[in-house]
Coordinates of C-alpha atoms in Angstrom, one line a residue:
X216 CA -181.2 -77.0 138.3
X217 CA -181.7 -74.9 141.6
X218 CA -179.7 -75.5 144.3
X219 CA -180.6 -74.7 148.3
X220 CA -178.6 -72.8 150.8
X221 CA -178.8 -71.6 154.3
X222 CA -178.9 -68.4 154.8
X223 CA -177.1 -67.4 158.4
X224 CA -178.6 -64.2 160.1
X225 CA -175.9 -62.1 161.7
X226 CA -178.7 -59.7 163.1
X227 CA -180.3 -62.5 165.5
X228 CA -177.3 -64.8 166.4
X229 CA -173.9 -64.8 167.9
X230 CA -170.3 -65.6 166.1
X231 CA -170.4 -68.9 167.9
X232 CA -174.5 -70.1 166.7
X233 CA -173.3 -68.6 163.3
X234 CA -170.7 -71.3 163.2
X235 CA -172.5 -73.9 164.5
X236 CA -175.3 -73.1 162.1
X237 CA -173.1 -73.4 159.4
X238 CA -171.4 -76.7 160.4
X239 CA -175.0 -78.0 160.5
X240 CA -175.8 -76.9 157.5
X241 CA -173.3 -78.6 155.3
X242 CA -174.0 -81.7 157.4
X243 CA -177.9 -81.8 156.6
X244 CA -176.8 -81.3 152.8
X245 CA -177.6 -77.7 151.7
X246 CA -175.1 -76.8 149.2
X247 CA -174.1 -73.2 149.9
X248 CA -174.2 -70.2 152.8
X249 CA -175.2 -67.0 152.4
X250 CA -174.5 -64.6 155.4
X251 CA -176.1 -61.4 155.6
X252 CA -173.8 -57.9 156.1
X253 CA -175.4 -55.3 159.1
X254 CA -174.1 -52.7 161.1
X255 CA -177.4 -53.0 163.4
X256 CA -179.8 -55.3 163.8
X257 CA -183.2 -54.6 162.7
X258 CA -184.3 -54.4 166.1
X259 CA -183.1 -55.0 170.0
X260 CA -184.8 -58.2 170.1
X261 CA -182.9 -59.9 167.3
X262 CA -179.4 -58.4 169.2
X263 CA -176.7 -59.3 166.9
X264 CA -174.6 -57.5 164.6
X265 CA -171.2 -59.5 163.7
X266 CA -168.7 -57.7 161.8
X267 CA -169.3 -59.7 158.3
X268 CA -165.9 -60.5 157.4
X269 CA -164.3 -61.7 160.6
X270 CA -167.2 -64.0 160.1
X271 CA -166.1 -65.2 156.6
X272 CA -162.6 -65.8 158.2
X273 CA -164.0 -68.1 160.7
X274 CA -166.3 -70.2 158.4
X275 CA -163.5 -70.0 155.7
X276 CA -162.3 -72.6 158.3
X277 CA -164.9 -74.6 158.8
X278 CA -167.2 -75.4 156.2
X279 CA -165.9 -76.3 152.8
X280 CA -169.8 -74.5 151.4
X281 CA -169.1 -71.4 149.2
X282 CA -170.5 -68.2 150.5
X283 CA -172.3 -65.1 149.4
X284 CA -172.7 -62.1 151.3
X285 CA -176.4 -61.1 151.1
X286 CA -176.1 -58.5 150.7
X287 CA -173.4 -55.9 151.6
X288 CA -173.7 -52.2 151.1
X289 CA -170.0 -51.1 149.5
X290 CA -170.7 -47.1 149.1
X291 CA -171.0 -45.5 152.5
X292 CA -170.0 -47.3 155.5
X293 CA -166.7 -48.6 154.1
X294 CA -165.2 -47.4 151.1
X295 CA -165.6 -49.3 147.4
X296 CA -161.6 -50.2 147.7
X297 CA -162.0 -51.2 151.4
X298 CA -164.7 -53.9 150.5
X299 CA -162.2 -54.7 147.0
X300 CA -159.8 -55.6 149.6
X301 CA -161.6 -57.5 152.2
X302 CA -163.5 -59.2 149.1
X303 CA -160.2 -60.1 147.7
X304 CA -159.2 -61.9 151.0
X305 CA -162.6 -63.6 151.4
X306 CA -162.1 -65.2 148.1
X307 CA -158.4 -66.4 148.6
X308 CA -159.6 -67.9 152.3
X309 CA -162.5 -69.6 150.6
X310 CA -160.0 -71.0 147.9
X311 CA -162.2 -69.0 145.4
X312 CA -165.5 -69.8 146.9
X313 CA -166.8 -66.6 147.6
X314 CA -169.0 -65.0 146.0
X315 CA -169.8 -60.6 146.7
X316 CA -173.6 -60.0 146.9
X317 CA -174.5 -56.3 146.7
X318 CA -176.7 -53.8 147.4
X319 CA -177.6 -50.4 147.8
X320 CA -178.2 -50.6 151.4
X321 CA -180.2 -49.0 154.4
X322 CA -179.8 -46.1 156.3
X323 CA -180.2 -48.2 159.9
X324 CA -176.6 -49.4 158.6
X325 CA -175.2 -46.7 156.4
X326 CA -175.8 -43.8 158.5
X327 CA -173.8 -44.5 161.2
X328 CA -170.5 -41.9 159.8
X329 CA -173.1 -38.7 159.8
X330 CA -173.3 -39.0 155.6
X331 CA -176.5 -38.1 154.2
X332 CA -178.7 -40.8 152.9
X333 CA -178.7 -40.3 149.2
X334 CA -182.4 -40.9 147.4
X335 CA -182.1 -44.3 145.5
X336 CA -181.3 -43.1 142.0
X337 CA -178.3 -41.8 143.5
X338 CA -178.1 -44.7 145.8
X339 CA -177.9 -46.9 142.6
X340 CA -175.2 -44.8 140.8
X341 CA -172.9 -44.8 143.3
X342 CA -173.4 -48.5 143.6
X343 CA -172.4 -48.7 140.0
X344 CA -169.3 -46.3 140.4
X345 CA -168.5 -48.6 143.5
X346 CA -168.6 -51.8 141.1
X347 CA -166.4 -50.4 138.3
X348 CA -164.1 -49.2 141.1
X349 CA -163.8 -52.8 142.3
X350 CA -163.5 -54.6 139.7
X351 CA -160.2 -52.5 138.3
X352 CA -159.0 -53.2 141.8
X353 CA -159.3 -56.9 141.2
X354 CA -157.1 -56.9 138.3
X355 CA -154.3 -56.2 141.0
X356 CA -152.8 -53.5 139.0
X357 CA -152.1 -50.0 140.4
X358 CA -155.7 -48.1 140.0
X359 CA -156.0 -44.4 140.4
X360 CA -159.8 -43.2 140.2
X361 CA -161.4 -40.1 140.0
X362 CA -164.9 -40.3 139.8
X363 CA -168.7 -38.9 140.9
X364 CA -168.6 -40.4 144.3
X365 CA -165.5 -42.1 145.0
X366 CA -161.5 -41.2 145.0
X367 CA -158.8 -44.0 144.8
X368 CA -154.8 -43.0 144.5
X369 CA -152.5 -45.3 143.7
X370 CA -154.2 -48.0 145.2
X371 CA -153.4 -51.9 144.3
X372 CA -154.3 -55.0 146.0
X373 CA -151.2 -57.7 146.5
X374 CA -153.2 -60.4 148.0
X375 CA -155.7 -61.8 145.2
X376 CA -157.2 -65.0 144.6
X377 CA -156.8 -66.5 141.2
X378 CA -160.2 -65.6 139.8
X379 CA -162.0 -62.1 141.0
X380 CA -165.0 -62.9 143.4
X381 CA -168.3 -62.7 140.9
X382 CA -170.4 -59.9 142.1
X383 CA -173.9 -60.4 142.4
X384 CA -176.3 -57.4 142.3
X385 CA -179.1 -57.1 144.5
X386 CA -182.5 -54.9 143.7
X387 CA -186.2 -55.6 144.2
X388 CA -187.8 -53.5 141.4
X389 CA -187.3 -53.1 137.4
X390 CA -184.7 -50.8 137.0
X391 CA -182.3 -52.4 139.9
X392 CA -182.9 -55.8 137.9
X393 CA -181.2 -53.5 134.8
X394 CA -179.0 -52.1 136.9
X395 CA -177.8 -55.8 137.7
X396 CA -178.3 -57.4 134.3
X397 CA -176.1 -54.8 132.8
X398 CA -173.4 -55.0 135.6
X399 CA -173.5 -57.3 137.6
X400 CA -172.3 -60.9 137.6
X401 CA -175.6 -62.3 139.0
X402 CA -179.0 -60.8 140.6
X403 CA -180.0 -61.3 144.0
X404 CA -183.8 -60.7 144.7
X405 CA -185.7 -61.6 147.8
X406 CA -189.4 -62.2 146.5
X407 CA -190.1 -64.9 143.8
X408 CA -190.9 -62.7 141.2
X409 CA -190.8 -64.1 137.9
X410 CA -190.9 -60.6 135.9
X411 CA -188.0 -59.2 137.7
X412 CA -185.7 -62.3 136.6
X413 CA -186.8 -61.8 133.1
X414 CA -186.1 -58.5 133.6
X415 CA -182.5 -59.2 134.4
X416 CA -182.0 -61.6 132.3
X417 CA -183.6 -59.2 128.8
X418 CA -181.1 -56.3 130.5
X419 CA -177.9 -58.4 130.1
X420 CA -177.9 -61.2 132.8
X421 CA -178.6 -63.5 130.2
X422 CA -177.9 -67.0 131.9
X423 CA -176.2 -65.8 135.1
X424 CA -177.6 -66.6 138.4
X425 CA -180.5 -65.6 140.3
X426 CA -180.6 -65.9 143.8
X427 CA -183.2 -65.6 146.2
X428 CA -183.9 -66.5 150.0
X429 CA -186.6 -66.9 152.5
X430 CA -187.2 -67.0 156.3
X431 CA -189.3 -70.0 157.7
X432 CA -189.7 -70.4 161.7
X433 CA -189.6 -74.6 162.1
X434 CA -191.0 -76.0 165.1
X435 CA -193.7 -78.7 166.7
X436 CA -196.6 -75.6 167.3
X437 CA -197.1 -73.7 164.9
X438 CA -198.8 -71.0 167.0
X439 CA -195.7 -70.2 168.8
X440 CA -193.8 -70.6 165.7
X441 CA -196.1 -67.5 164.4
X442 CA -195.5 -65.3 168.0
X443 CA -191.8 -66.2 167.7
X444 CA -191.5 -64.5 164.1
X445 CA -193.5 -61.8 165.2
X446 CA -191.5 -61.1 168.5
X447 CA -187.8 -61.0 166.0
X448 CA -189.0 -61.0 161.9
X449 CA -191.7 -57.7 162.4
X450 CA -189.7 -56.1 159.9
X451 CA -190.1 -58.1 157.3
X452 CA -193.6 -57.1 156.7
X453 CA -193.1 -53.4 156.8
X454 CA -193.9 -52.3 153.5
X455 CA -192.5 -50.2 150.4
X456 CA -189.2 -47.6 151.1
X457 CA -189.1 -47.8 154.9
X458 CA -186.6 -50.4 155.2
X459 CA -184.5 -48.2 153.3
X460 CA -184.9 -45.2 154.8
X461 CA -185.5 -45.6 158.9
X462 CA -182.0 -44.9 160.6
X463 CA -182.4 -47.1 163.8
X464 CA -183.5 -49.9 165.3
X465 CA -185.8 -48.1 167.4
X466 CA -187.6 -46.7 164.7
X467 CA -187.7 -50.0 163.3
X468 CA -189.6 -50.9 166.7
X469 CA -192.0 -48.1 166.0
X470 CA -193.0 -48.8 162.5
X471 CA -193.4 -52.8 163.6
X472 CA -195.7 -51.8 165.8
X473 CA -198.3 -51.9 162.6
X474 CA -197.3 -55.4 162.3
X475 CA -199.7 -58.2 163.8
X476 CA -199.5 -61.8 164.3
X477 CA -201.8 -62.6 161.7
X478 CA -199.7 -61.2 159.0
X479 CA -197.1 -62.6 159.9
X480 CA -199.0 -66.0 159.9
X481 CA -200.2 -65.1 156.5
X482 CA -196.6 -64.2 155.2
X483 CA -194.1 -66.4 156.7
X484 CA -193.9 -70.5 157.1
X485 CA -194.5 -71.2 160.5
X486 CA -194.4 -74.8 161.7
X487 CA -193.8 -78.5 160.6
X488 CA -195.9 -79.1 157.9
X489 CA -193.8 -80.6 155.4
X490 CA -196.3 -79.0 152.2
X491 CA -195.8 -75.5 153.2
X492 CA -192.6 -75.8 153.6
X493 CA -191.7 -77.3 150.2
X494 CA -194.4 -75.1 148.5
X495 CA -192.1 -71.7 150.0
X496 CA -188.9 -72.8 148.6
X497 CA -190.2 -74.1 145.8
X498 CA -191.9 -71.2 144.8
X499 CA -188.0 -69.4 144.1
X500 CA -187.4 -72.4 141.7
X501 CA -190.7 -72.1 139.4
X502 CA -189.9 -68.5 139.4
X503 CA -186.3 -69.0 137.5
X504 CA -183.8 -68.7 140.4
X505 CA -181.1 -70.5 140.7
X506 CA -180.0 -70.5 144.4
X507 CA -182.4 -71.1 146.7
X508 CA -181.3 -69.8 150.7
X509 CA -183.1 -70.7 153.8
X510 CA -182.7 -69.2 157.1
X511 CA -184.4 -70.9 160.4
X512 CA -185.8 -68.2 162.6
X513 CA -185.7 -69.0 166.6
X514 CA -184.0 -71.2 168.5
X515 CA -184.9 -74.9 167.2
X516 CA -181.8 -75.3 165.0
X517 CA -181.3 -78.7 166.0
X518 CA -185.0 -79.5 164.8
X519 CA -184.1 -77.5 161.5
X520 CA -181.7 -78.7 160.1
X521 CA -182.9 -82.4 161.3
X522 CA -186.2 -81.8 159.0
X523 CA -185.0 -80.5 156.5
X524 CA -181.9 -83.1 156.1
X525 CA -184.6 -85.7 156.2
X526 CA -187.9 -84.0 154.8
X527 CA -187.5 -81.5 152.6
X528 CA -183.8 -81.6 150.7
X529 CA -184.6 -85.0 149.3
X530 CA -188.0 -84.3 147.7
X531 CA -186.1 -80.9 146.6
X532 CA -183.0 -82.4 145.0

């Protein structure tokens, strides 16, 4: 049975809305949080960028909702045993309700040391060098590692919790649904595409979990729903490798330039009506996945999480 999240966007709101959001989400009945891990924003209009795991701290303390990074990048930005240590401490905060969604990242966030930007077949090998890494780091014995990408000496982890955090592997094409069927601990995809969970699942996932999520822009006009997602969201209809590959958010502003409002419109669900909504999320469900995350675009929380605690959880659980 599929369960539904909300998914809280550290690129458009402050530590403060983040918590709120997430205090409002357990009280309208979604089931889960998934946070998302940046460096940058996508652009200057979105504005945020919260340092993820101060972040799982503070919710740690305020929602009883397990919670997924979606996703973080371990192989650039911060070393494999860094993120087995702050992973480590998520999961004991939590009481073992963390859960380690990751990636092979994006240059806007991974470039920011002066290391090259690998091409993703070496993006996705060093993510699997970064996984075996971690995971001997979780068994809290001393771990020395000498490998392709990444060095560890003598290296243990004293504060554990009592079960290692599952890691989820994220991809959006056939061979990073292998890549996470064969070492992951679930997949995380962001489209509900029904050939790239069986494609996990015939690579090893078996019956572990999918998870998927979605942006939706609530509120009483639609029409300035649509402007709203196409003032922050642009970037979400840019299309193939360049959300990999574009260093900053100003060329992130560029390339959205080739974005209008009627794709948008097209691509994202804008509004109140209560079919298009259900129809969205659903959509994630019919495809296989098992964890369904929402995030709210815009201001209107308050009108959110209000229709969805009346209109849309219901018919969905």
């Amino acid at each position: 049975m599929t369960t539904y999240g909300y998914f809280l966007s550290s690129e458009e709101f402050t530590p403060a809305e983040l918590i709120a959001q997430a205090r409002a989400a357990e009280q309208a009945g979604f089931t889960a949080l998934a946070i998302s891990d940046h460096f940058h924003p996508w652009n200057d209009e979105q504005g945020q960028s919260a340092f993820v795991w101060s972040m799982i701290g503070a919710l740690s303390q305020v929602t009883s909702l397990p919670i997924t990074t979606l996703v973080t990048c371990p192989t650039v930005r911060m070393h494999p045993a860094v993120n087995a240590q702050a992973a480590a401490t998520a999961a004991v905060l939590t009481g073992g309700r963390f859960r380690f969604g990751l990636g092979t990242g994006e240059a806007l966030n991974e470039h920011i040391l002066g290391d090259p930007w690998p091409e993703a077949s070496q993006r996705m090998d060093m993510l699997e060098e970064a996984v075996h890494v971690m995971r001997r780091l979780f068994t809290g014995e001393q771990t020395t590692h000498r490998g392709r990408h990444y060095t560890v000496e003598n290296a243990r982890l004293y504060t554990l919790p009592d079960q290692p955090p599952p890691l989820y592997v994220s991809g959006f094409g056939p061979r990073a649904a292998e890549l996470a069927g064969r070492i992951g601990d679930g997949f995380v995809t962001m489209s509900p595409d029904a050939d790239l969970v069986s494609e996990f699942r015939q690579s090893g996932g078996g019956r572990k979990p999918v998870i998927g999520g979605l942006k939706v822009c609530w509120a009483d006009d639609r029409a300035q729903a649509v402007k709203t997602v196409h003032r922050l969201w642009p970037n979400e209809q840019l299309p193939g490798e360049l959300p990999q590959i574009l260093p900053t958010p100003a060329h992130f502003e560029q390339a959205s330039t080739l974005v209008t409002e009627e794709m948008v419109a097209d691509a994202v669900v804008c509004g109140n009506n209560e079919d298009a909504h259900l129809s969205a999320v659903t959509e994630f469900a019919d495809a296989g996945f098992d964890e369904v995350y929402v995030n709210q675009i815009g201001p209107d929380h308050d009108g959110f999480f209000d229709f969805y605690r009346t209109r849309i959880l219901p018919q969905l659980h």
